[in-house]
PDB file of C-alpha atoms and ligand atoms in Angstrom:
ATOM      1  CA  LEU A  53     201.937  90.411 -42.519  1.00  0.00           C
ATOM      2  CA  SER A  54     199.069  89.333 -40.308  1.00  0.00           C
ATOM      3  CA  ASN A  55     198.718  86.282 -38.086  1.00  0.00           C
ATOM      4  CA  PRO A  56     199.145  82.868 -39.670  1.00  0.00           C
ATOM      5  CA  LYS A  57     195.920  81.083 -40.622  1.00  0.00           C
ATOM      6  CA  ASN A  58     197.379  77.624 -40.935  1.00  0.00           C
ATOM      7  CA  VAL A  59     199.729  76.444 -38.231  1.00  0.00           C
ATOM      8  CA  ALA A  60     201.496  73.171 -37.499  1.00  0.00           C
ATOM      9  CA  ILE A  61     203.290  72.336 -34.267  1.00  0.00           C
ATOM     10  CA  ILE A  62     205.972  69.792 -33.414  1.00  0.00           C
ATOM     11  CA  MET A  63     205.207  69.372 -29.720  1.00  0.00           C
ATOM     12  CA  ASP A  64     208.623  68.351 -28.436  1.00  0.00           C
ATOM     13  CA  GLY A  65     210.370  68.240 -25.061  1.00  0.00           C
ATOM     14  CA  ASN A  66     207.985  66.381 -22.753  1.00  0.00           C
ATOM     15  CA  GLY A  67     210.610  63.873 -21.642  1.00  0.00           C
ATOM     16  CA  ARG A  68     213.261  66.509 -20.865  1.00  0.00           C
ATOM     17  CA  TRP A  69     210.712  68.627 -19.005  1.00  0.00           C
ATOM     18  CA  ALA A  70     209.940  65.695 -16.702  1.00  0.00           C
ATOM     19  CA  GLN A  71     213.582  64.677 -16.283  1.00  0.00           C
ATOM     20  CA  LEU A  72     214.468  68.221 -15.208  1.00  0.00           C
ATOM     21  CA  ARG A  73     212.008  67.693 -12.378  1.00  0.00           C
ATOM     22  CA  GLY A  74     213.341  64.259 -11.479  1.00  0.00           C
ATOM     23  CA  LYS A  75     210.174  62.583 -12.734  1.00  0.00           C
ATOM     24  CA  PRO A  76     209.566  59.814 -15.275  1.00  0.00           C
ATOM     25  CA  ARG A  77     209.095  60.880 -18.913  1.00  0.00           C
ATOM     26  CA  THR A  78     205.423  59.941 -18.682  1.00  0.00           C
ATOM     27  CA  TYR A  79     204.855  62.841 -16.274  1.00  0.00           C
ATOM     28  CA  GLY A  80     205.909  65.190 -19.088  1.00  0.00           C
ATOM     29  CA  HIS A  81     203.485  63.567 -21.499  1.00  0.00           C
ATOM     30  CA  ILE A  82     200.597  64.134 -19.076  1.00  0.00           C
ATOM     31  CA  LYS A  83     201.442  67.838 -18.793  1.00  0.00           C
ATOM     32  CA  GLY A  84     202.016  67.967 -22.564  1.00  0.00           C
ATOM     33  CA  ALA A  85     198.513  66.660 -23.252  1.00  0.00           C
ATOM     34  CA  ARG A  86     197.034  69.415 -21.064  1.00  0.00           C
ATOM     35  CA  VAL A  87     199.016  72.038 -22.943  1.00  0.00           C
ATOM     36  CA  ALA A  88     197.802  70.622 -26.266  1.00  0.00           C
ATOM     37  CA  LYS A  89     194.207  70.991 -25.098  1.00  0.00           C
ATOM     38  CA  LYS A  90     194.759  74.650 -24.171  1.00  0.00           C
ATOM     39  CA  ILE A  91     196.546  75.498 -27.409  1.00  0.00           C
ATOM     40  CA  VAL A  92     193.731  73.916 -29.418  1.00  0.00           C
ATOM     41  CA  THR A  93     191.175  76.107 -27.640  1.00  0.00           C
ATOM     42  CA  GLU A  94     193.363  79.173 -28.126  1.00  0.00           C
ATOM     43  CA  CYS A  95     193.726  78.517 -31.867  1.00  0.00           C
ATOM     44  CA  ALA A  96     189.977  77.933 -32.218  1.00  0.00           C
ATOM     45  CA  SER A  97     189.149  81.188 -30.465  1.00  0.00           C
ATOM     46  CA  GLN A  98     191.697  83.047 -32.602  1.00  0.00           C
ATOM     47  CA  LYS A  99     189.836  81.793 -35.674  1.00  0.00           C
ATOM     48  CA  LEU A 100     192.740  79.945 -37.239  1.00  0.00           C
ATOM     49  CA  GLU A 101     191.760  77.901 -40.249  1.00  0.00           C
ATOM     50  CA  SER A 102     193.845  74.819 -39.430  1.00  0.00           C
ATOM     51  CA  LEU A 103     196.118  73.406 -36.760  1.00  0.00           C
ATOM     52  CA  ILE A 104     198.164  70.254 -37.331  1.00  0.00           C
ATOM     53  CA  LEU A 105     199.659  68.751 -34.186  1.00  0.00           C
ATOM     54  CA  TYR A 106     202.522  66.267 -34.500  1.00  0.00           C
ATOM     55  CA  THR A 107     201.298  63.856 -31.865  1.00  0.00           C
ATOM     56  CA  PHE A 108     203.107  60.595 -32.631  1.00  0.00           C
ATOM     57  CA  SER A 109     205.575  59.871 -35.410  1.00  0.00           C
ATOM     58  CA  THR A 110     206.255  56.698 -37.376  1.00  0.00           C
ATOM     59  CA  GLU A 111     209.629  56.586 -35.612  1.00  0.00           C
ATOM     60  CA  ASN A 112     208.039  56.969 -32.172  1.00  0.00           C
ATOM     61  CA  TRP A 113     206.890  53.322 -32.472  1.00  0.00           C
ATOM     62  CA  LEU A 114     210.549  52.460 -31.801  1.00  0.00           C
ATOM     63  CA  ARG A 115     210.378  53.841 -28.249  1.00  0.00           C
ATOM     64  CA  PRO A 116     210.181  51.393 -25.327  1.00  0.00           C
ATOM     65  CA  ALA A 117     206.858  49.543 -25.293  1.00  0.00           C
ATOM     66  CA  THR A 118     205.976  51.006 -21.894  1.00  0.00           C
ATOM     67  CA  GLU A 119     206.283  54.582 -23.171  1.00  0.00           C
ATOM     68  CA  VAL A 120     204.351  53.792 -26.367  1.00  0.00           C
ATOM     69  CA  GLY A 121     201.645  52.127 -24.258  1.00  0.00           C
ATOM     70  CA  PHE A 122     201.463  55.132 -21.977  1.00  0.00           C
ATOM     71  CA  LEU A 123     201.131  57.545 -24.904  1.00  0.00           C
ATOM     72  CA  MET A 124     198.358  55.396 -26.389  1.00  0.00           C
ATOM     73  CA  GLY A 125     196.566  55.464 -23.034  1.00  0.00           C
ATOM     74  CA  LEU A 126     196.797  59.255 -22.928  1.00  0.00           C
ATOM     75  CA  LEU A 127     195.442  59.491 -26.448  1.00  0.00           C
ATOM     76  CA  ARG A 128     192.566  57.170 -25.614  1.00  0.00           C
ATOM     77  CA  ARG A 129     191.636  59.304 -22.596  1.00  0.00           C
ATOM     78  CA  TYR A 130     192.033  62.561 -24.535  1.00  0.00           C
ATOM     79  CA  LEU A 131     189.701  61.362 -27.285  1.00  0.00           C
ATOM     80  CA  LYS A 132     187.095  60.020 -24.878  1.00  0.00           C
ATOM     81  CA  ARG A 133     187.139  63.156 -22.748  1.00  0.00           C
ATOM     82  CA  GLU A 134     187.507  65.832 -25.405  1.00  0.00           C
ATOM     83  CA  THR A 135     185.261  64.761 -28.262  1.00  0.00           C
ATOM     84  CA  GLN A 136     182.177  66.543 -26.890  1.00  0.00           C
ATOM     85  CA  SER A 137     184.252  69.623 -26.132  1.00  0.00           C
ATOM     86  CA  LEU A 138     185.524  69.675 -29.729  1.00  0.00           C
ATOM     87  CA  VAL A 139     181.922  69.476 -30.928  1.00  0.00           C
ATOM     88  CA  ARG A 140     180.966  72.431 -28.716  1.00  0.00           C
ATOM     89  CA  GLN A 141     183.935  74.470 -29.917  1.00  0.00           C
ATOM     90  CA  ASN A 142     182.864  73.909 -33.554  1.00  0.00           C
ATOM     91  CA  ILE A 143     186.233  72.201 -34.205  1.00  0.00           C
ATOM     92  CA  LYS A 144     186.486  69.701 -37.031  1.00  0.00           C
ATOM     93  CA  PHE A 145     188.808  66.882 -36.006  1.00  0.00           C
ATOM     94  CA  THR A 146     190.682  64.618 -38.417  1.00  0.00           C
ATOM     95  CA  VAL A 147     193.875  62.574 -38.417  1.00  0.00           C
ATOM     96  CA  ILE A 148     196.729  61.942 -40.819  1.00  0.00           C
ATOM     97  CA  GLY A 149     199.173  59.061 -40.562  1.00  0.00           C
ATOM     98  CA  ASP A 150     199.217  55.298 -40.682  1.00  0.00           C
ATOM     99  CA  VAL A 151     196.411  54.970 -38.149  1.00  0.00           C
ATOM    100  CA  ASP A 152     195.870  51.290 -38.912  1.00  0.00           C
ATOM    101  CA  ARG A 153     198.855  50.673 -36.659  1.00  0.00           C
ATOM    102  CA  LEU A 154     196.974  52.118 -33.675  1.00  0.00           C
ATOM    103  CA  PRO A 155     195.273  49.788 -31.172  1.00  0.00           C
ATOM    104  CA  LYS A 156     191.762  49.002 -32.407  1.00  0.00           C
ATOM    105  CA  ASP A 157     189.877  50.808 -29.638  1.00  0.00           C
ATOM    106  CA  ILE A 158     191.902  53.977 -30.211  1.00  0.00           C
ATOM    107  CA  LEU A 159     191.228  53.869 -33.929  1.00  0.00           C
ATOM    108  CA  GLU A 160     187.523  53.567 -33.072  1.00  0.00           C
ATOM    109  CA  ALA A 161     187.759  56.575 -30.749  1.00  0.00           C
ATOM    110  CA  VAL A 162     189.519  58.503 -33.530  1.00  0.00           C
ATOM    111  CA  ARG A 163     186.768  57.635 -36.021  1.00  0.00           C
ATOM    112  CA  PHE A 164     184.119  58.566 -33.467  1.00  0.00           C
ATOM    113  CA  ALA A 165     185.737  61.985 -32.904  1.00  0.00           C
ATOM    114  CA  GLU A 166     185.944  62.486 -36.670  1.00  0.00           C
ATOM    115  CA  THR A 167     182.305  61.618 -37.335  1.00  0.00           C
ATOM    116  CA  SER A 168     181.085  63.578 -34.311  1.00  0.00           C
ATOM    117  CA  THR A 169     182.808  66.745 -35.531  1.00  0.00           C
ATOM    118  CA  ALA A 170     182.422  66.178 -39.284  1.00  0.00           C
ATOM    119  CA  SER A 171     179.871  68.933 -39.833  1.00  0.00           C
ATOM    120  CA  ASN A 172     181.711  71.520 -37.733  1.00  0.00           C
ATOM    121  CA  THR A 173     182.800  74.629 -39.601  1.00  0.00           C
ATOM    122  CA  GLY A 174     185.436  76.156 -37.303  1.00  0.00           C
ATOM    123  CA  LEU A 175     189.074  75.230 -36.746  1.00  0.00           C
ATOM    124  CA  LYS A 176     190.310  72.199 -38.661  1.00  0.00           C
ATOM    125  CA  LEU A 177     192.244  70.287 -36.024  1.00  0.00           C
ATOM    126  CA  VAL A 178     194.478  67.541 -37.348  1.00  0.00           C
ATOM    127  CA  PHE A 179     196.398  65.046 -35.236  1.00  0.00           C
ATOM    128  CA  ALA A 180     199.403  63.569 -37.047  1.00  0.00           C
ATOM    129  CA  LEU A 181     199.282  60.091 -35.520  1.00  0.00           C
ATOM    130  CA  SER A 182     201.695  57.371 -36.497  1.00  0.00           C
ATOM    131  CA  TYR A 183     202.649  59.935 -39.110  1.00  0.00           C
ATOM    132  CA  GLY A 184     205.774  60.151 -41.224  1.00  0.00           C
ATOM    133  CA  SER A 185     206.138  62.372 -44.225  1.00  0.00           C
ATOM    134  CA  ARG A 186     208.257  59.904 -46.195  1.00  0.00           C
ATOM    135  CA  ALA A 187     205.640  57.173 -45.702  1.00  0.00           C
ATOM    136  CA  GLU A 188     202.935  59.622 -46.782  1.00  0.00           C
ATOM    137  CA  ILE A 189     204.823  60.585 -49.954  1.00  0.00           C
ATOM    138  CA  THR A 190     205.656  56.938 -50.682  1.00  0.00           C
ATOM    139  CA  SER A 191     202.005  55.902 -50.555  1.00  0.00           C
ATOM    140  CA  ALA A 192     201.063  58.850 -52.764  1.00  0.00           C
ATOM    141  CA  ILE A 193     203.600  57.609 -55.327  1.00  0.00           C
ATOM    142  CA  LYS A 194     202.138  54.096 -55.161  1.00  0.00           C
ATOM    143  CA  GLU A 195     198.619  55.397 -55.634  1.00  0.00           C
ATOM    144  CA  ILE A 196     199.614  57.477 -58.650  1.00  0.00           C
ATOM    145  CA  ALA A 197     201.622  54.612 -60.174  1.00  0.00           C
ATOM    146  CA  ASN A 198     198.587  52.343 -59.829  1.00  0.00           C
ATOM    147  CA  ARG A 199     196.368  54.858 -61.576  1.00  0.00           C
ATOM    148  CA  VAL A 200     198.845  54.980 -64.450  1.00  0.00           C
ATOM    149  CA  LEU A 201     198.887  51.157 -64.608  1.00  0.00           C
ATOM    150  CA  GLN A 202     195.083  51.078 -64.691  1.00  0.00           C
ATOM    151  CA  GLY A 203     195.185  53.465 -67.652  1.00  0.00           C
ATOM    152  CA  GLU A 204     193.307  56.180 -65.726  1.00  0.00           C
ATOM    153  CA  LEU A 205     196.179  58.602 -65.948  1.00  0.00           C
ATOM    154  CA  GLU A 206     198.986  59.557 -68.346  1.00  0.00           C
ATOM    155  CA  VAL A 207     202.476  60.148 -66.952  1.00  0.00           C
ATOM    156  CA  SER A 208     202.384  63.585 -68.582  1.00  0.00           C
ATOM    157  CA  GLN A 209     199.366  64.468 -66.387  1.00  0.00           C
ATOM    158  CA  ILE A 210     201.371  64.068 -63.197  1.00  0.00           C
ATOM    159  CA  ASP A 211     201.931  67.541 -61.817  1.00  0.00           C
ATOM    160  CA  GLU A 212     202.405  69.119 -58.380  1.00  0.00           C
ATOM    161  CA  ASN A 213     198.684  69.539 -57.949  1.00  0.00           C
ATOM    162  CA  LEU A 214     198.058  65.862 -58.551  1.00  0.00           C
ATOM    163  CA  VAL A 215     200.778  64.876 -56.089  1.00  0.00           C
ATOM    164  CA  GLN A 216     199.323  67.265 -53.505  1.00  0.00           C
ATOM    165  CA  ARG A 217     195.911  65.648 -53.895  1.00  0.00           C
ATOM    166  CA  ALA A 218     197.370  62.192 -53.300  1.00  0.00           C
ATOM    167  CA  LEU A 219     198.772  63.249 -49.911  1.00  0.00           C
ATOM    168  CA  GLN A 220     196.848  62.787 -46.669  1.00  0.00           C
ATOM    169  CA  THR A 221     196.679  66.565 -46.311  1.00  0.00           C
ATOM    170  CA  SER A 222     194.862  66.920 -49.640  1.00  0.00           C
ATOM    171  CA  THR A 223     192.011  68.937 -48.110  1.00  0.00           C
ATOM    172  CA  LEU A 224     194.271  71.160 -46.009  1.00  0.00           C
ATOM    173  CA  PRO A 225     196.153  74.325 -46.913  1.00  0.00           C
ATOM    174  CA  ASP A 226     199.952  74.182 -46.495  1.00  0.00           C
ATOM    175  CA  PRO A 227     201.048  75.504 -43.100  1.00  0.00           C
ATOM    176  CA  ASP A 228     201.943  79.198 -43.039  1.00  0.00           C
ATOM    177  CA  LEU A 229     203.917  78.599 -39.870  1.00  0.00           C
ATOM    178  CA  ILE A 230     205.524  75.522 -38.316  1.00  0.00           C
ATOM    179  CA  ILE A 231     206.478  75.803 -34.654  1.00  0.00           C
ATOM    180  CA  ARG A 232     208.859  73.391 -32.922  1.00  0.00           C
ATOM    181  CA  THR A 233     209.423  73.550 -29.186  1.00  0.00           C
ATOM    182  CA  SER A 234     212.335  72.196 -27.088  1.00  0.00           C
ATOM    183  CA  GLY A 235     215.265  73.707 -28.970  1.00  0.00           C
ATOM    184  CA  GLU A 236     215.657  70.972 -31.585  1.00  0.00           C
ATOM    185  CA  VAL A 237     216.088  72.544 -34.994  1.00  0.00           C
ATOM    186  CA  ARG A 238     214.793  69.901 -37.392  1.00  0.00           C
ATOM    187  CA  LEU A 239     211.545  68.677 -38.942  1.00  0.00           C
ATOM    188  CA  SER A 240     211.822  65.003 -37.891  1.00  0.00           C
ATOM    189  CA  ASN A 241     209.877  63.696 -40.905  1.00  0.00           C
ATOM    190  CA  PHE A 242     206.978  66.136 -40.504  1.00  0.00           C
ATOM    191  CA  LEU A 243     205.156  67.645 -43.528  1.00  0.00           C
ATOM    192  CA  LEU A 244     208.197  67.590 -45.825  1.00  0.00           C
ATOM    193  CA  TRP A 245     206.227  68.344 -48.990  1.00  0.00           C
ATOM    194  CA  GLN A 246     203.784  70.753 -47.345  1.00  0.00           C
ATOM    195  CA  SER A 247     206.497  72.828 -45.637  1.00  0.00           C
ATOM    196  CA  ALA A 248     208.186  73.928 -48.876  1.00  0.00           C
ATOM    197  CA  TYR A 249     207.351  77.584 -48.182  1.00  0.00           C
ATOM    198  CA  SER A 250     206.280  77.476 -44.536  1.00  0.00           C
ATOM    199  CA  GLU A 251     207.873  79.891 -42.117  1.00  0.00           C
ATOM    200  CA  LEU A 252     209.712  77.952 -39.411  1.00  0.00           C
ATOM    201  CA  TYR A 253     209.798  79.005 -35.765  1.00  0.00           C
ATOM    202  CA  PHE A 254     211.971  77.282 -33.193  1.00  0.00           C
ATOM    203  CA  THR A 255     211.766  77.982 -29.487  1.00  0.00           C
ATOM    204  CA  LYS A 256     213.812  76.543 -26.617  1.00  0.00           C
ATOM    205  CA  THR A 257     210.659  76.366 -24.484  1.00  0.00           C
ATOM    206  CA  LEU A 258     209.813  72.745 -23.705  1.00  0.00           C
ATOM    207  CA  TRP A 259     206.305  71.747 -24.809  1.00  0.00           C
ATOM    208  CA  PRO A 260     204.869  71.392 -21.253  1.00  0.00           C
ATOM    209  CA  ASP A 261     205.879  75.046 -20.637  1.00  0.00           C
ATOM    210  CA  PHE A 262     204.317  76.301 -23.873  1.00  0.00           C
ATOM    211  CA  ASN A 263     201.216  78.482 -23.515  1.00  0.00           C
ATOM    212  CA  ALA A 264     199.063  81.163 -25.172  1.00  0.00           C
ATOM    213  CA  GLU A 265     201.694  83.873 -24.547  1.00  0.00           C
ATOM    214  CA  GLN A 266     204.379  81.751 -26.208  1.00  0.00           C
ATOM    215  CA  LEU A 267     202.028  81.165 -29.123  1.00  0.00           C
ATOM    216  CA  ALA A 268     201.468  84.915 -29.409  1.00  0.00           C
ATOM    217  CA  LEU A 269     205.264  85.435 -29.545  1.00  0.00           C
ATOM    218  CA  ALA A 270     205.512  82.960 -32.402  1.00  0.00           C
ATOM    219  CA  PHE A 271     202.727  84.791 -34.240  1.00  0.00           C
ATOM    220  CA  VAL A 272     204.450  88.168 -33.770  1.00  0.00           C
ATOM    221  CA  ASP A 273     207.675  86.680 -35.134  1.00  0.00           C
ATOM    222  CA  TYR A 274     205.723  85.361 -38.113  1.00  0.00           C
ATOM    223  CA  SER A 275     204.023  88.691 -38.726  1.00  0.00           C
ATOM    224  CA  ASN A 276     207.432  90.389 -39.024  1.00  0.00           C
ATOM    225  CA  ARG A 277     208.600  88.111 -41.791  1.00  0.00           C
ATOM    226  CA  THR A 278     208.502  88.733 -45.501  1.00  0.00           C
ATOM    227  CA  ARG A 279     207.210  85.792 -47.481  1.00  0.00           C
ATOM    228  CA  LYS A 280     208.489  85.873 -51.028  1.00  0.00           C
ATOM    229  CA  PHE A 281     207.762  82.403 -52.471  1.00  0.00           C
ATOM    230  CA  GLY A 282     210.749  82.856 -54.776  1.00  0.00           C
ATOM    231  CA  GLY A 283     209.561  86.239 -56.040  1.00  0.00           C
ATOM    232  CA  ILE A 284     210.437  89.654 -54.711  1.00  0.00           C
ATOM    233  CA  ALA A 285     208.797  91.442 -51.814  1.00  0.00           C
ATOM    234  CA  LYS A 286     205.880  93.785 -52.585  1.00  0.00           C
ATOM    235  CA  TYR A 287     207.700  96.853 -51.274  1.00  0.00           C
ATOM    236  CA  GLU A 288     210.739  96.069 -53.471  1.00  0.00           C
ATOM    237  CA  ASP A 289     208.457  96.017 -56.486  1.00  0.00           C
ATOM    238  CA  ALA A 290     206.994  99.422 -55.557  1.00  0.00           C
ATOM    239  CA  THR A 291     210.422 101.102 -55.793  1.00  0.00           C
ATOM    240  CA  HIS A 292     210.612 100.511 -59.566  1.00  0.00           C
TER     241      HIS A 292
HETATM  242  C1  IPE B 488     207.398  64.935 -27.495  1.00  0.00           C
HETATM  243  O1  IPE B 488     208.236  64.879 -26.389  1.00  0.00           O
HETATM  244  C2  IPE B 488     206.272  63.926 -27.414  1.00  0.00           C
HETATM  245  C3  IPE B 488     206.391  62.829 -28.385  1.00  0.00           C
HETATM  246  C4  IPE B 488     207.320  62.687 -29.270  1.00  0.00           C
HETATM  247  C5  IPE B 488     205.356  61.816 -28.352  1.00  0.00           C
HETATM  248  P1  IPE B 488     209.422  63.823 -26.292  1.00  0.00           P
HETATM  249  O2  IPE B 488     208.914  62.586 -25.672  1.00  0.00           O
HETATM  250  O3  IPE B 488     210.088  63.662 -27.601  1.00  0.00           O
HETATM  251  O4  IPE B 488     210.393  64.581 -25.270  1.00  0.00           O
HETATM  252  P2  IPE B 488     211.957  64.708 -25.369  1.00  0.00           P
HETATM  253  O5  IPE B 488     212.290  65.231 -26.729  1.00  0.00           O
HETATM  254  O6  IPE B 488     212.513  63.340 -25.142  1.00  0.00           O
HETATM  255  O7  IPE B 488     212.322  65.682 -24.300  1.00  0.00           O
HETATM  256  C1  IPE B 489     208.966  64.553 -33.186  1.00  0.00           C
HETATM  257  O1  IPE B 489     209.633  64.546 -31.954  1.00  0.00           O
HETATM  258  C2  IPE B 489     207.673  63.803 -33.083  1.00  0.00           C
HETATM  259  C3  IPE B 489     206.647  64.423 -32.233  1.00  0.00           C
HETATM  260  C4  IPE B 489     206.753  65.561 -31.615  1.00  0.00           C
HETATM  261  C5  IPE B 489     205.408  63.683 -32.129  1.00  0.00           C
HETATM  262  P1  IPE B 489     210.758  63.453 -31.628  1.00  0.00           P
HETATM  263  O2  IPE B 489     211.217  63.759 -30.246  1.00  0.00           O
HETATM  264  O3  IPE B 489     210.246  62.100 -31.884  1.00  0.00           O
HETATM  265  O4  IPE B 489     211.874  63.806 -32.705  1.00  0.00           O
HETATM  266  P2  IPE B 489     213.451  63.558 -32.672  1.00  0.00           P
HETATM  267  O5  IPE B 489     213.647  62.115 -32.361  1.00  0.00           O
HETATM  268  O6  IPE B 489     214.016  64.441 -31.617  1.00  0.00           O
HETATM  269  O7  IPE B 489     213.923  63.967 -34.032  1.00  0.00           O
HETATM  270 MG1   MG B 490     211.601  64.620 -28.532  1.00  0.00          MG
END
């Protein structure tokens, strides 16, 4: 198997990284944002098709207001500073999630980054912002139910393809590989539908320590796997 084309990352462990150094959690988020920038550039230069970064979850709104405020500030600065660099790198930036919950100026910066990079043809970079997979699936169900009520759609026409198109990731391929840093072995409400056949990679490395070498290790691990999608492996078939 070759390198994955579509990758998603749960960037976890910023707080623990800072605490290990006797610093406030926010210090870890600053380092984490720098790592995100480097990994984006690495994925663009490796010609990946898409990269979805779990940046802020629906549940992260429950964190102390000071931490949420700090993360929003980081995001604001990242968008302001990086938009032109994304344009230059031919990266197409979009977001998934309930972005209406974001502060107004951040939502504007998000929309500006999206429109500025809309005609780019390289890496599709997606920030999952105020994102939760259950909320995403729930709104897809509502949308489909409404279409049935309006008489646009028959219940018998509801199939997996139609559900997929009602999700916020409708224009994106499912991830080949999902990476989670920090040693937690769970998805935390990330891409539950889309991950049905993704390969999962968990590393104990905390996100602020993640780098291009660590990414390469994840890709090697992926390339040694056999994806079967419920069938049998190609080499097994050849023995008959
Ligand atoms: C990931 O790091 C960043 C966000 C969730 C925004 P955490 O802040 O979750 O760091 P830990 O898991 O507490 O170490
Ligand atoms: C998942 O990490 C969300 C992001 C990385 C943005 P969390 O740190 O919020 O997840 P839990 O709470 O450990 O499951
Ligand atoms: Mg965490």
